[in-house]
Short mmCIF file of N, CA and C in Angstrom, two decimals:
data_model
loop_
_atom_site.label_atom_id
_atom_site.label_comp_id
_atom_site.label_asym_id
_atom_site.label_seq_id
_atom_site.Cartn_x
_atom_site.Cartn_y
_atom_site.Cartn_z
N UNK A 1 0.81 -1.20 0.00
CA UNK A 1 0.00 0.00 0.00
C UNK A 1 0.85 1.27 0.00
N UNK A 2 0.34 2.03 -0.56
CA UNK A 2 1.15 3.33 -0.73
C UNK A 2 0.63 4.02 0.78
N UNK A 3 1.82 4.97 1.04
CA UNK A 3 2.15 6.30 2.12
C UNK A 3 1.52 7.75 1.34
N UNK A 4 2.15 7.59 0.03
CA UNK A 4 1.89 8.43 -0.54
C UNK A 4 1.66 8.34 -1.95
N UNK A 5 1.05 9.12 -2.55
CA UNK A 5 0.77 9.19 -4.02
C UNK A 5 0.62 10.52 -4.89
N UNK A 6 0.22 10.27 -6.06
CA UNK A 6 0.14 11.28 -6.90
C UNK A 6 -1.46 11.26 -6.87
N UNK A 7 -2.13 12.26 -7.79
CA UNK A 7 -3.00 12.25 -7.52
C UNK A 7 -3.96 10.91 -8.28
N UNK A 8 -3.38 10.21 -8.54
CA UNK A 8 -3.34 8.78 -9.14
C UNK A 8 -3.27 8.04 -7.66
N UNK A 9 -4.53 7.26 -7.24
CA UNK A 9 -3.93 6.80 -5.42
C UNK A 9 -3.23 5.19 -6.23
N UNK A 10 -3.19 4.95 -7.78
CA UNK A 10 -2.70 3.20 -7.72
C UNK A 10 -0.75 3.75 -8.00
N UNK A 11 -0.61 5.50 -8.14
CA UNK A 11 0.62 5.56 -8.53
C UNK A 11 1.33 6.21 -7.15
N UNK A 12 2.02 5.25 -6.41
CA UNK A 12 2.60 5.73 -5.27
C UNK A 12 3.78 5.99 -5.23
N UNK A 13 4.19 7.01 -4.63
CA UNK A 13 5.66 7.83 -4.75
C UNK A 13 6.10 7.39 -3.26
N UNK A 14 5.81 6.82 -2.42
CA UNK A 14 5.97 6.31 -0.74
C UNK A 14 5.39 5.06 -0.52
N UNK A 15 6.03 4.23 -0.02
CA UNK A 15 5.50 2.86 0.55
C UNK A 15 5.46 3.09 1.89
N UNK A 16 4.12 2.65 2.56
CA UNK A 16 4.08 2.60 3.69
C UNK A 16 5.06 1.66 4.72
N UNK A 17 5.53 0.89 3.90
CA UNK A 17 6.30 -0.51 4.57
C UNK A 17 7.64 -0.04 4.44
N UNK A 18 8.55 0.48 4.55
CA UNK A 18 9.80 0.55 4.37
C UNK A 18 10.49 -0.28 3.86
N UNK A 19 10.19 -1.46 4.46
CA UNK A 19 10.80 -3.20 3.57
C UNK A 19 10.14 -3.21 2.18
N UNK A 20 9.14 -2.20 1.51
CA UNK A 20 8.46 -2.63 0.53
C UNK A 20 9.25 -2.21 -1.02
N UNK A 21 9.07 -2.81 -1.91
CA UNK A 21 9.45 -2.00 -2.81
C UNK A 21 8.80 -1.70 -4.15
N UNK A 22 9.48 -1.04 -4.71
CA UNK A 22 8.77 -0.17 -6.01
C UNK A 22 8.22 -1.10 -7.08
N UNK A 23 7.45 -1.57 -7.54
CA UNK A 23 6.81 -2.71 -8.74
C UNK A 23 6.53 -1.75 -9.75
N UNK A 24 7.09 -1.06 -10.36
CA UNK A 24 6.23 0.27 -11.74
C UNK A 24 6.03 1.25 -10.33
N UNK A 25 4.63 1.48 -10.64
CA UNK A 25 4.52 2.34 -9.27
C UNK A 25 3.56 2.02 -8.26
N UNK A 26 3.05 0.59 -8.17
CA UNK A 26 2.76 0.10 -6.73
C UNK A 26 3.96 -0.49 -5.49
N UNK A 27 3.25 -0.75 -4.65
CA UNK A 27 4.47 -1.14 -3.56
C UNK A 27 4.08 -2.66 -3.37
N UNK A 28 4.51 -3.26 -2.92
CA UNK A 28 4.63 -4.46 -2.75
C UNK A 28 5.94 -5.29 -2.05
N UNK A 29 5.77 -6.50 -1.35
CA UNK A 29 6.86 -6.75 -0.40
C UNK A 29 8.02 -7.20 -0.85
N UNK A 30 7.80 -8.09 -2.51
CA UNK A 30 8.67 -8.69 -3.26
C UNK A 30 8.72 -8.23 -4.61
N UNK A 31 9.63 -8.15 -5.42
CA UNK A 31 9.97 -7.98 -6.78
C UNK A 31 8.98 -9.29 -7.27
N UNK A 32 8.34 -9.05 -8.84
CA UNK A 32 8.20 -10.21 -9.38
C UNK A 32 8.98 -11.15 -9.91
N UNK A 33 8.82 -12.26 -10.35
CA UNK A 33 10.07 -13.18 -11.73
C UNK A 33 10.33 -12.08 -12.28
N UNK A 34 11.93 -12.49 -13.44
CA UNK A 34 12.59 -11.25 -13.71
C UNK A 34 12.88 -10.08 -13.35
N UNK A 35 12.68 -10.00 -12.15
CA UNK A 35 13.23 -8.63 -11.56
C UNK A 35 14.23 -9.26 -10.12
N UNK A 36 14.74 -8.04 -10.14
CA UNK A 36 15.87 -8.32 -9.03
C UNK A 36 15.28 -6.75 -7.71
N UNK A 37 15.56 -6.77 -6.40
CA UNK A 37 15.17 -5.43 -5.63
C UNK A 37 17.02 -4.75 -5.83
N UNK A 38 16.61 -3.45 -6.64
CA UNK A 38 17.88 -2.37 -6.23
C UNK A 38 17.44 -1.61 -5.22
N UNK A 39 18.23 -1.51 -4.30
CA UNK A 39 17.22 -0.14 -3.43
C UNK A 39 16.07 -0.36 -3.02
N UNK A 40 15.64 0.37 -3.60
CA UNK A 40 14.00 0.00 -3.35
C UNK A 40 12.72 -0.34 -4.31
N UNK A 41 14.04 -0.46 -5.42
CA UNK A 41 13.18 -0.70 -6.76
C UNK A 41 13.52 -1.65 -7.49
N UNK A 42 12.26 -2.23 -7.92
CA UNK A 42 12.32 -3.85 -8.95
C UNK A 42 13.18 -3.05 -10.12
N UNK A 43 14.22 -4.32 -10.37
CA UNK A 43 14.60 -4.19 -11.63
C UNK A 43 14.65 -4.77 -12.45
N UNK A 44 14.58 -5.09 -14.23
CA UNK A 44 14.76 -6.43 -14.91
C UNK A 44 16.02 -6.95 -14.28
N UNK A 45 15.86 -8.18 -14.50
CA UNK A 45 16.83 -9.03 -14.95
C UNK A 45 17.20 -9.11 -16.21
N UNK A 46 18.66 -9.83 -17.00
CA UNK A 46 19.03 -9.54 -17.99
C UNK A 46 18.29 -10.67 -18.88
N UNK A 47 17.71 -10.63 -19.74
CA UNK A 47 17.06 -11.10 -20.95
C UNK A 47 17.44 -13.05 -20.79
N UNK A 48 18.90 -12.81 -20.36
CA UNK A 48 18.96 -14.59 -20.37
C UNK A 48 18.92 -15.15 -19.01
N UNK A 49 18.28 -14.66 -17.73
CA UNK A 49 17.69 -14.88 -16.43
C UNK A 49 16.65 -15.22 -16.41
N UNK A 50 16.48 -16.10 -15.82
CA UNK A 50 14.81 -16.75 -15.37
C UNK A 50 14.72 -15.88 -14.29
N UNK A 51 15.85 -15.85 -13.24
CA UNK A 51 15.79 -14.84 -11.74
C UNK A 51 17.28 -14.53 -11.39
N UNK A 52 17.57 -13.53 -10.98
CA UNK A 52 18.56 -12.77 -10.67
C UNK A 52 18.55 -11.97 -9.44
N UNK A 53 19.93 -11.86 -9.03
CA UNK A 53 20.38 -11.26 -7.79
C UNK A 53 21.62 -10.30 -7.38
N UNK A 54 20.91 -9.04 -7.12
CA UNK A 54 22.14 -8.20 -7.05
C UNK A 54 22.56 -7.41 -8.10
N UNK A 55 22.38 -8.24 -9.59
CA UNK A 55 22.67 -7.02 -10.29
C UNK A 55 21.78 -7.60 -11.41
N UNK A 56 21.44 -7.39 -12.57
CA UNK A 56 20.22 -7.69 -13.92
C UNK A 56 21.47 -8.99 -14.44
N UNK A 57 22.74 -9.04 -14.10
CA UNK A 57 23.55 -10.25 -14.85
C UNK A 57 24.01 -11.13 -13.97
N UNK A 58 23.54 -11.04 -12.53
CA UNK A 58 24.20 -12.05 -12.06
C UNK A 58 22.92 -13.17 -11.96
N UNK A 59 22.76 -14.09 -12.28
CA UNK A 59 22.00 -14.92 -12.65
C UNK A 59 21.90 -15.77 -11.75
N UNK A 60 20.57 -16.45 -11.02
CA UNK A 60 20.16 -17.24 -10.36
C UNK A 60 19.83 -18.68 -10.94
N UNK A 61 19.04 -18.46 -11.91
CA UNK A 61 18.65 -19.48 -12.46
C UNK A 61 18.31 -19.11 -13.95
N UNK A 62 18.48 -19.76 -14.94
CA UNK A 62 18.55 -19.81 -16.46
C UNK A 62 17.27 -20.12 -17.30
N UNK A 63 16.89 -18.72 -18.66
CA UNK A 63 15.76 -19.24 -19.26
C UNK A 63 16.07 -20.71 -19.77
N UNK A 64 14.93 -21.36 -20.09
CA UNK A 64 15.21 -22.55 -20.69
C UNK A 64 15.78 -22.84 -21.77
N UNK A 65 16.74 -24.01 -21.88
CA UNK A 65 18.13 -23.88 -22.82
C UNK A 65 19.02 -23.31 -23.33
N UNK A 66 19.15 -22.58 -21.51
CA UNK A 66 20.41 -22.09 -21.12
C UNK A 66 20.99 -22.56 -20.04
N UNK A 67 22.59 -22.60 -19.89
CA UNK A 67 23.03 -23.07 -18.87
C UNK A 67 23.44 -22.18 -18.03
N UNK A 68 23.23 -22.58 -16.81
CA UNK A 68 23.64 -21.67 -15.63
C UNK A 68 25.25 -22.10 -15.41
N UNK A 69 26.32 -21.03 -15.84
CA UNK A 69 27.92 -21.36 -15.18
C UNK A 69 28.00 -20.97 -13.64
N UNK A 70 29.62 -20.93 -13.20
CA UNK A 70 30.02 -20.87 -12.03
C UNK A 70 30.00 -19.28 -11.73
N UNK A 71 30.27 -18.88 -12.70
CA UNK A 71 30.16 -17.02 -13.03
C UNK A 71 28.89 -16.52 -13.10
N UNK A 72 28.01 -17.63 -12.68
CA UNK A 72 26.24 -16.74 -12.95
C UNK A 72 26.02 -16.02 -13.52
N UNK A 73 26.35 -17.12 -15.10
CA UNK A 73 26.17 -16.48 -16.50
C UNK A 73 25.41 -17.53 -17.03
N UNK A 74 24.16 -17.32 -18.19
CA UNK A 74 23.70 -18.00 -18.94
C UNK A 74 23.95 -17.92 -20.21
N UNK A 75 25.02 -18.93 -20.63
CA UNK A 75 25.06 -18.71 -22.31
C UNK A 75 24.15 -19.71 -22.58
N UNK A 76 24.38 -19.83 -23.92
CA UNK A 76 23.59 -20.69 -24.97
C UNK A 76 23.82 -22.29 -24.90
N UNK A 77 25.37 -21.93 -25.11
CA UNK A 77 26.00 -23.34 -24.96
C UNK A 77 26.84 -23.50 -23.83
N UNK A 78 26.41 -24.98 -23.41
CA UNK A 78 27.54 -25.10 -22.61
C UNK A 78 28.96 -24.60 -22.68
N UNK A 79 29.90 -23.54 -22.43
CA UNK A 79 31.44 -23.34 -22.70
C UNK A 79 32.25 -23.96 -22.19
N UNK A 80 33.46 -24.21 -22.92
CA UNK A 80 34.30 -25.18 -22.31
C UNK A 80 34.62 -25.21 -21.16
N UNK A 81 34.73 -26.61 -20.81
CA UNK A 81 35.39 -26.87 -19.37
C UNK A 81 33.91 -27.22 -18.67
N UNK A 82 32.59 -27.12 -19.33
CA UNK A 82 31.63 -27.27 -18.60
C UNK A 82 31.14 -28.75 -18.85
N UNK A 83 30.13 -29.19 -18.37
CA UNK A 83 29.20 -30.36 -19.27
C UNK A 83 27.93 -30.01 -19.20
N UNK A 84 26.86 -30.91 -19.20
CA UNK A 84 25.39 -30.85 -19.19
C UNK A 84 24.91 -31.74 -17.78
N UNK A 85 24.67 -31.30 -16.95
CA UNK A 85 24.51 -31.99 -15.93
C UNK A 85 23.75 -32.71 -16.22
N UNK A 86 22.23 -32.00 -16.80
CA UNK A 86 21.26 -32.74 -17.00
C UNK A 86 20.65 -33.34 -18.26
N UNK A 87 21.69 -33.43 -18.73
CA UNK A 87 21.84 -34.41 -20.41
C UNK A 87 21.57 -35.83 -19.77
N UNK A 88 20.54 -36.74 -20.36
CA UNK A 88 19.91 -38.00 -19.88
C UNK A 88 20.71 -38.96 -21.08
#
C-alpha cells in the first residue's frame, strides 16, 4: 500500500512498509520473476535470467536452454570446461 501518491492513489511515490518496494509504481513486499530489488526498486533481470540477484547479470537461475555457469552467467552453450549436468 502506498504512504503516498500522486493524484493517481494506484501511482505511489511512498511505501508505507519501508521493507516494501517499487513494482512500476505500486508497492509491494517482493519484486516479481525477472526482476531483481535495487534499493527499493524492482529491476529487470538480464534477458537470459529466469531470476537474478544483485545485479540484472548475475543470474540465479537460467531461461530454458540455457546453462547456468560458475560465473552466474547463462550462455547458450555449454562453454568449455563445462558439461550438461542434466543431459539424460
Amino acid at each position: 500500500p502506498c504512504k503516498e501518491c500522486t493524484s493517481d492513489p494506484s501511482n505511489c511515490t511512498e511505501c508505507i512498509d519501508p521493507a516494501d518496494v517499487f513494482q512500476g509504481t505500486t508497492c509491494q513486499d517482493s519484486c516479481n520473476v525477472k526482476f531483481f530489488k535495487l534499493v527499493d526498486t524492482c529491476t529487470d533481470c538480464d534477458a537470459t535470467c529466469a531470476t537474478c540477484d544483485g545485479t540484472a547479470e548475475h543470474c540465479t537461475e537460467c531461461e530454458d536452454g540455457r546453462f547456468l555457469t560458475a560465473d552466474n552467467k547463462c550462455p547458450e552453450t555449454c562453454p568449455d570446461g563445462y558439461y550438461n549436468g542434466l543431459a539424460k
